[in-house]
mmCIF file of C-alpha atoms in Angstrom:
data_model
loop_
_atom_site.group_PDB
_atom_site.id
_atom_site.type_symbol
_atom_site.label_atom_id
_atom_site.label_comp_id
_atom_site.label_asym_id
_atom_site.label_seq_id
_atom_site.Cartn_x
_atom_site.Cartn_y
_atom_site.Cartn_z
ATOM 1 C CA UNK A 1 78.687 102.799 -42.718
ATOM 2 C CA UNK A 2 75.656 102.473 -39.785
ATOM 3 C CA UNK A 3 73.126 101.370 -42.632
ATOM 4 C CA UNK A 4 74.614 99.071 -43.782
ATOM 5 C CA UNK A 5 72.162 96.301 -44.025
ATOM 6 C CA UNK A 6 72.590 92.726 -42.126
ATOM 7 C CA UNK A 7 72.061 90.711 -44.785
ATOM 8 C CA UNK A 8 72.894 90.761 -48.819
ATOM 9 C CA UNK A 9 69.681 92.769 -50.163
ATOM 10 C CA UNK A 10 68.961 95.479 -53.315
ATOM 11 C CA UNK A 11 68.471 98.572 -51.901
ATOM 12 C CA UNK A 12 66.547 101.528 -51.364
ATOM 13 C CA UNK A 13 67.026 105.110 -50.582
ATOM 14 C CA UNK A 14 64.896 108.225 -50.364
ATOM 15 C CA UNK A 15 66.670 110.195 -48.025
ATOM 16 C CA UNK A 16 66.505 114.233 -49.077
ATOM 17 C CA UNK A 17 70.129 114.483 -48.393
ATOM 18 C CA UNK A 18 72.566 110.678 -47.676
ATOM 19 C CA UNK A 19 74.303 111.978 -45.471
ATOM 20 C CA UNK A 20 78.444 111.494 -46.030
ATOM 21 C CA UNK A 21 79.682 107.235 -45.184
ATOM 22 C CA UNK A 22 76.323 105.697 -44.138
ATOM 23 C CA UNK A 23 76.857 103.391 -46.641
ATOM 24 C CA UNK A 24 80.791 103.024 -45.957
ATOM 25 C CA UNK A 25 82.159 99.291 -46.303
ATOM 26 C CA UNK A 26 78.506 97.688 -46.822
ATOM 27 C CA UNK A 27 79.255 94.515 -48.819
ATOM 28 C CA UNK A 28 75.999 93.500 -48.136
ATOM 29 C CA UNK A 29 74.141 95.839 -50.601
ATOM 30 C CA UNK A 30 74.619 94.377 -54.059
ATOM 31 C CA UNK A 31 72.062 96.416 -55.757
ATOM 32 C CA UNK A 32 70.826 100.749 -55.102
ATOM 33 C CA UNK A 33 67.786 102.287 -56.121
ATOM 34 C CA UNK A 34 67.676 106.033 -55.455
ATOM 35 C CA UNK A 35 63.918 106.514 -55.047
ATOM 36 C CA UNK A 36 63.313 110.291 -56.933
ATOM 37 C CA UNK A 37 63.379 112.183 -53.426
ATOM 38 C CA UNK A 38 67.164 111.981 -52.839
ATOM 39 C CA UNK A 39 68.601 115.233 -53.205
ATOM 40 C CA UNK A 40 72.308 114.599 -51.773
ATOM 41 C CA UNK A 41 73.998 111.426 -52.428
ATOM 42 C CA UNK A 42 76.936 112.113 -49.871
ATOM 43 C CA UNK A 43 80.877 111.767 -49.449
ATOM 44 C CA UNK A 44 81.936 108.383 -49.415
ATOM 45 C CA UNK A 45 78.005 107.676 -49.340
ATOM 46 C CA UNK A 46 78.500 104.014 -50.420
ATOM 47 C CA UNK A 47 82.616 104.196 -50.638
ATOM 48 C CA UNK A 48 83.859 100.143 -51.310
ATOM 49 C CA UNK A 49 80.212 98.864 -51.582
ATOM 50 C CA UNK A 50 82.390 96.241 -53.310
ATOM 51 C CA UNK A 51 79.054 93.292 -54.281
ATOM 52 C CA UNK A 52 77.906 96.820 -55.883
ATOM 53 C CA UNK A 53 75.514 95.698 -59.097
ATOM 54 C CA UNK A 54 74.281 98.125 -61.690
ATOM 55 C CA UNK A 55 72.769 99.501 -63.436
ATOM 56 C CA UNK A 56 73.043 103.054 -61.073
ATOM 57 C CA UNK A 57 70.171 105.281 -61.952
ATOM 58 C CA UNK A 58 70.576 108.899 -61.163
ATOM 59 C CA UNK A 59 67.723 110.083 -60.685
ATOM 60 C CA UNK A 60 66.457 114.069 -61.664
ATOM 61 C CA UNK A 61 66.679 115.684 -58.650
ATOM 62 C CA UNK A 62 70.620 114.783 -58.108
ATOM 63 C CA UNK A 63 72.971 117.864 -57.858
ATOM 64 C CA UNK A 64 75.419 116.963 -55.796
ATOM 65 C CA UNK A 65 77.159 113.154 -56.163
ATOM 66 C CA UNK A 66 80.328 113.545 -53.066
ATOM 67 C CA UNK A 67 83.664 113.721 -53.531
ATOM 68 C CA UNK A 68 84.833 109.315 -53.170
ATOM 69 C CA UNK A 69 80.740 108.525 -53.310
ATOM 70 C CA UNK A 70 81.081 105.408 -55.154
ATOM 71 C CA UNK A 71 84.794 105.003 -55.254
ATOM 72 C CA UNK A 72 86.069 101.547 -55.165
ATOM 73 C CA UNK A 73 82.710 99.546 -56.243
ATOM 74 C CA UNK A 74 84.204 97.392 -57.649
ATOM 75 C CA UNK A 75 81.711 95.443 -59.351
ATOM 76 C CA UNK A 76 79.690 97.869 -60.859
ATOM 77 C CA UNK A 77 78.740 97.543 -64.169
ATOM 78 C CA UNK A 78 77.279 100.721 -65.563
ATOM 79 C CA UNK A 79 76.013 104.009 -64.944
ATOM 80 C CA UNK A 80 72.385 105.528 -66.210
ATOM 81 C CA UNK A 81 72.449 109.845 -66.176
ATOM 82 C CA UNK A 82 69.681 110.090 -68.126
ATOM 83 C CA UNK A 83 67.128 111.333 -66.270
ATOM 84 C CA UNK A 84 69.620 113.636 -63.909
ATOM 85 C CA UNK A 85 69.636 116.401 -65.882
ATOM 86 C CA UNK A 86 69.808 118.416 -62.215
ATOM 87 C CA UNK A 87 73.192 117.315 -61.269
ATOM 88 C CA UNK A 88 75.748 119.976 -61.760
ATOM 89 C CA UNK A 89 78.972 118.298 -59.374
ATOM 90 C CA UNK A 90 80.468 114.820 -59.367
ATOM 91 C CA UNK A 91 83.019 114.883 -56.454
ATOM 92 C CA UNK A 92 86.834 113.916 -56.980
ATOM 93 C CA UNK A 93 86.724 110.342 -56.915
ATOM 94 C CA UNK A 94 83.360 109.895 -57.016
ATOM 95 C CA UNK A 95 83.933 106.672 -59.494
ATOM 96 C CA UNK A 96 87.466 106.260 -58.954
ATOM 97 C CA UNK A 97 88.703 102.072 -59.096
ATOM 98 C CA UNK A 98 84.914 101.038 -59.841
ATOM 99 C CA UNK A 99 86.753 98.256 -62.437
ATOM 100 C CA UNK A 100 83.714 96.509 -64.176
ATOM 101 C CA UNK A 101 82.082 100.416 -65.579
ATOM 102 C CA UNK A 102 81.837 99.188 -68.731
ATOM 103 C CA UNK A 103 79.509 102.118 -70.167
ATOM 104 C CA UNK A 104 78.042 105.752 -68.407
ATOM 105 C CA UNK A 105 74.648 105.890 -70.121
ATOM 106 C CA UNK A 106 75.110 110.101 -70.577
ATOM 107 C CA UNK A 107 77.383 112.197 -68.894
ATOM 108 C CA UNK A 108 74.342 115.054 -67.304
ATOM 109 C CA UNK A 109 73.886 118.177 -70.053
ATOM 110 C CA UNK A 110 74.061 120.414 -67.044
ATOM 111 C CA UNK A 111 76.561 119.538 -65.042
ATOM 112 C CA UNK A 112 79.157 122.321 -64.474
ATOM 113 C CA UNK A 113 82.294 120.488 -61.982
ATOM 114 C CA UNK A 114 83.901 117.265 -62.567
ATOM 115 C CA UNK A 115 85.617 116.771 -59.557
ATOM 116 C CA UNK A 116 89.957 115.231 -59.914
ATOM 117 C CA UNK A 117 90.621 112.032 -60.551
ATOM 118 C CA UNK A 118 85.719 111.307 -60.732
ATOM 119 C CA UNK A 119 86.931 108.614 -63.238
ATOM 120 C CA UNK A 120 90.398 107.451 -62.992
ATOM 121 C CA UNK A 121 90.965 103.507 -63.388
ATOM 122 C CA UNK A 122 87.808 103.586 -64.965
ATOM 123 C CA UNK A 123 89.648 100.742 -67.064
ATOM 124 C CA UNK A 124 86.520 98.990 -68.662
ATOM 125 C CA UNK A 125 84.768 102.060 -69.664
ATOM 126 C CA UNK A 126 84.558 101.350 -73.353
ATOM 127 C CA UNK A 127 81.167 103.752 -74.075
ATOM 128 C CA UNK A 128 81.265 106.937 -75.979
ATOM 129 C CA UNK A 129 81.553 109.791 -73.351
ATOM 130 C CA UNK A 130 79.871 113.903 -74.240
ATOM 131 C CA UNK A 131 80.656 116.608 -71.640
ATOM 132 C CA UNK A 132 78.799 119.391 -71.412
ATOM 133 C CA UNK A 133 78.893 122.610 -73.328
ATOM 134 C CA UNK A 134 78.900 123.275 -69.351
ATOM 135 C CA UNK A 135 81.692 121.268 -68.627
ATOM 136 C CA UNK A 136 84.543 124.579 -69.068
ATOM 137 C CA UNK A 137 87.837 122.519 -67.375
ATOM 138 C CA UNK A 138 88.821 119.471 -66.343
ATOM 139 C CA UNK A 139 90.266 118.511 -63.790
ATOM 140 C CA UNK A 140 93.614 116.386 -63.009
ATOM 141 C CA UNK A 141 93.481 112.864 -63.221
ATOM 142 C CA UNK A 142 89.948 112.729 -64.323
ATOM 143 C CA UNK A 143 89.874 109.387 -66.557
ATOM 144 C CA UNK A 144 92.828 109.046 -66.122
ATOM 145 C CA UNK A 145 93.695 105.233 -66.589
ATOM 146 C CA UNK A 146 90.751 104.331 -69.121
ATOM 147 C CA UNK A 147 92.455 102.860 -71.331
ATOM 148 C CA UNK A 148 89.134 101.474 -73.586
ATOM 149 C CA UNK A 149 87.384 104.700 -73.479
ATOM 150 C CA UNK A 150 87.113 105.177 -76.820
ATOM 151 C CA UNK A 151 85.546 108.011 -78.282
ATOM 152 C CA UNK A 152 85.120 111.293 -75.863
ATOM 153 C CA UNK A 153 83.882 114.641 -77.187
ATOM 154 C CA UNK A 154 84.922 118.040 -75.550
ATOM 155 C CA UNK A 155 82.016 120.160 -74.694
ATOM 156 C CA UNK A 156 82.473 123.398 -76.817
ATOM 157 C CA UNK A 157 83.486 126.015 -73.952
ATOM 158 C CA UNK A 158 86.181 123.725 -72.484
ATOM 159 C CA UNK A 159 88.992 126.138 -71.217
ATOM 160 C CA UNK A 160 91.767 123.672 -69.791
ATOM 161 C CA UNK A 161 92.708 120.218 -70.187
ATOM 162 C CA UNK A 162 94.259 119.654 -66.454
ATOM 163 C CA UNK A 163 97.763 117.526 -65.720
ATOM 164 C CA UNK A 164 97.159 113.593 -66.145
ATOM 165 C CA UNK A 165 93.363 114.107 -67.429
ATOM 166 C CA UNK A 166 93.600 111.494 -70.122
ATOM 167 C CA UNK A 167 96.889 109.929 -68.940
ATOM 168 C CA UNK A 168 96.908 106.011 -70.296
ATOM 169 C CA UNK A 169 93.745 106.533 -72.194
ATOM 170 C CA UNK A 170 95.712 104.839 -75.030
ATOM 171 C CA UNK A 171 93.128 104.287 -77.133
ATOM 172 C CA UNK A 172 90.758 107.393 -76.782
ATOM 173 C CA UNK A 173 90.032 109.488 -80.255
ATOM 174 C CA UNK A 174 88.900 113.220 -78.976
ATOM 175 C CA UNK A 175 86.027 114.685 -81.191
ATOM 176 C CA UNK A 176 84.216 118.160 -80.012
ATOM 177 C CA UNK A 177 81.207 119.675 -80.899
ATOM 178 C CA UNK A 178 81.966 121.386 -83.361
ATOM 179 C CA UNK A 179 84.221 119.656 -85.347
ATOM 180 C CA UNK A 180 87.454 120.491 -84.415
ATOM 181 C CA UNK A 181 89.069 118.245 -81.774
ATOM 182 C CA UNK A 182 90.233 121.384 -79.820
ATOM 183 C CA UNK A 183 87.845 124.073 -79.445
ATOM 184 C CA UNK A 184 88.075 127.755 -79.744
ATOM 185 C CA UNK A 185 88.651 128.565 -76.274
ATOM 186 C CA UNK A 186 90.718 126.014 -74.659
ATOM 187 C CA UNK A 187 93.734 128.023 -73.825
ATOM 188 C CA UNK A 188 95.770 125.482 -71.197
ATOM 189 C CA UNK A 189 96.452 121.976 -71.436
ATOM 190 C CA UNK A 190 98.117 120.572 -68.464
ATOM 191 C CA UNK A 191 101.075 117.924 -68.555
ATOM 192 C CA UNK A 192 100.852 114.013 -69.263
ATOM 193 C CA UNK A 193 97.659 115.355 -70.014
ATOM 194 C CA UNK A 194 96.810 112.438 -72.957
#
């Protein structure tokens, strides 16, 4: 990408909007600090940053993580959303093929859009996931092939679980916030969802 450093380094970013493709295919970023000034992370911004390790801490004013933003960051191991109270949108495939992520500390409580394949093939993801009540639709292939995912709590207003969203999540046990496994609001479960 246009902003890729010339040598291996820890990168700090502070632009309010991190433009699409800014650091795509950048092999020199080994860790990343996102400053609190950042509000948007553009599409494919850090896609294929294959040496980027974690933890990746998403700060509190980020509202949007674009499509493919961290796709194929294959050694990234830990995602931290604890402070990400402004985050409403995680785009399609944003963290797809991040095959080393083992833990996601919390899913942001105001998230209302989690794109198709957002965590597809996060095959080492093994922390419990609690989806917020603000998330009404679980999109296609969201957690496809997350076969180590142990527990997932659906928000208690979820309406649709679309096709293949949890396909090949062979260890998954579902929970729901009101102790029913599937919320009463659920009206559609797509093909091969589980």
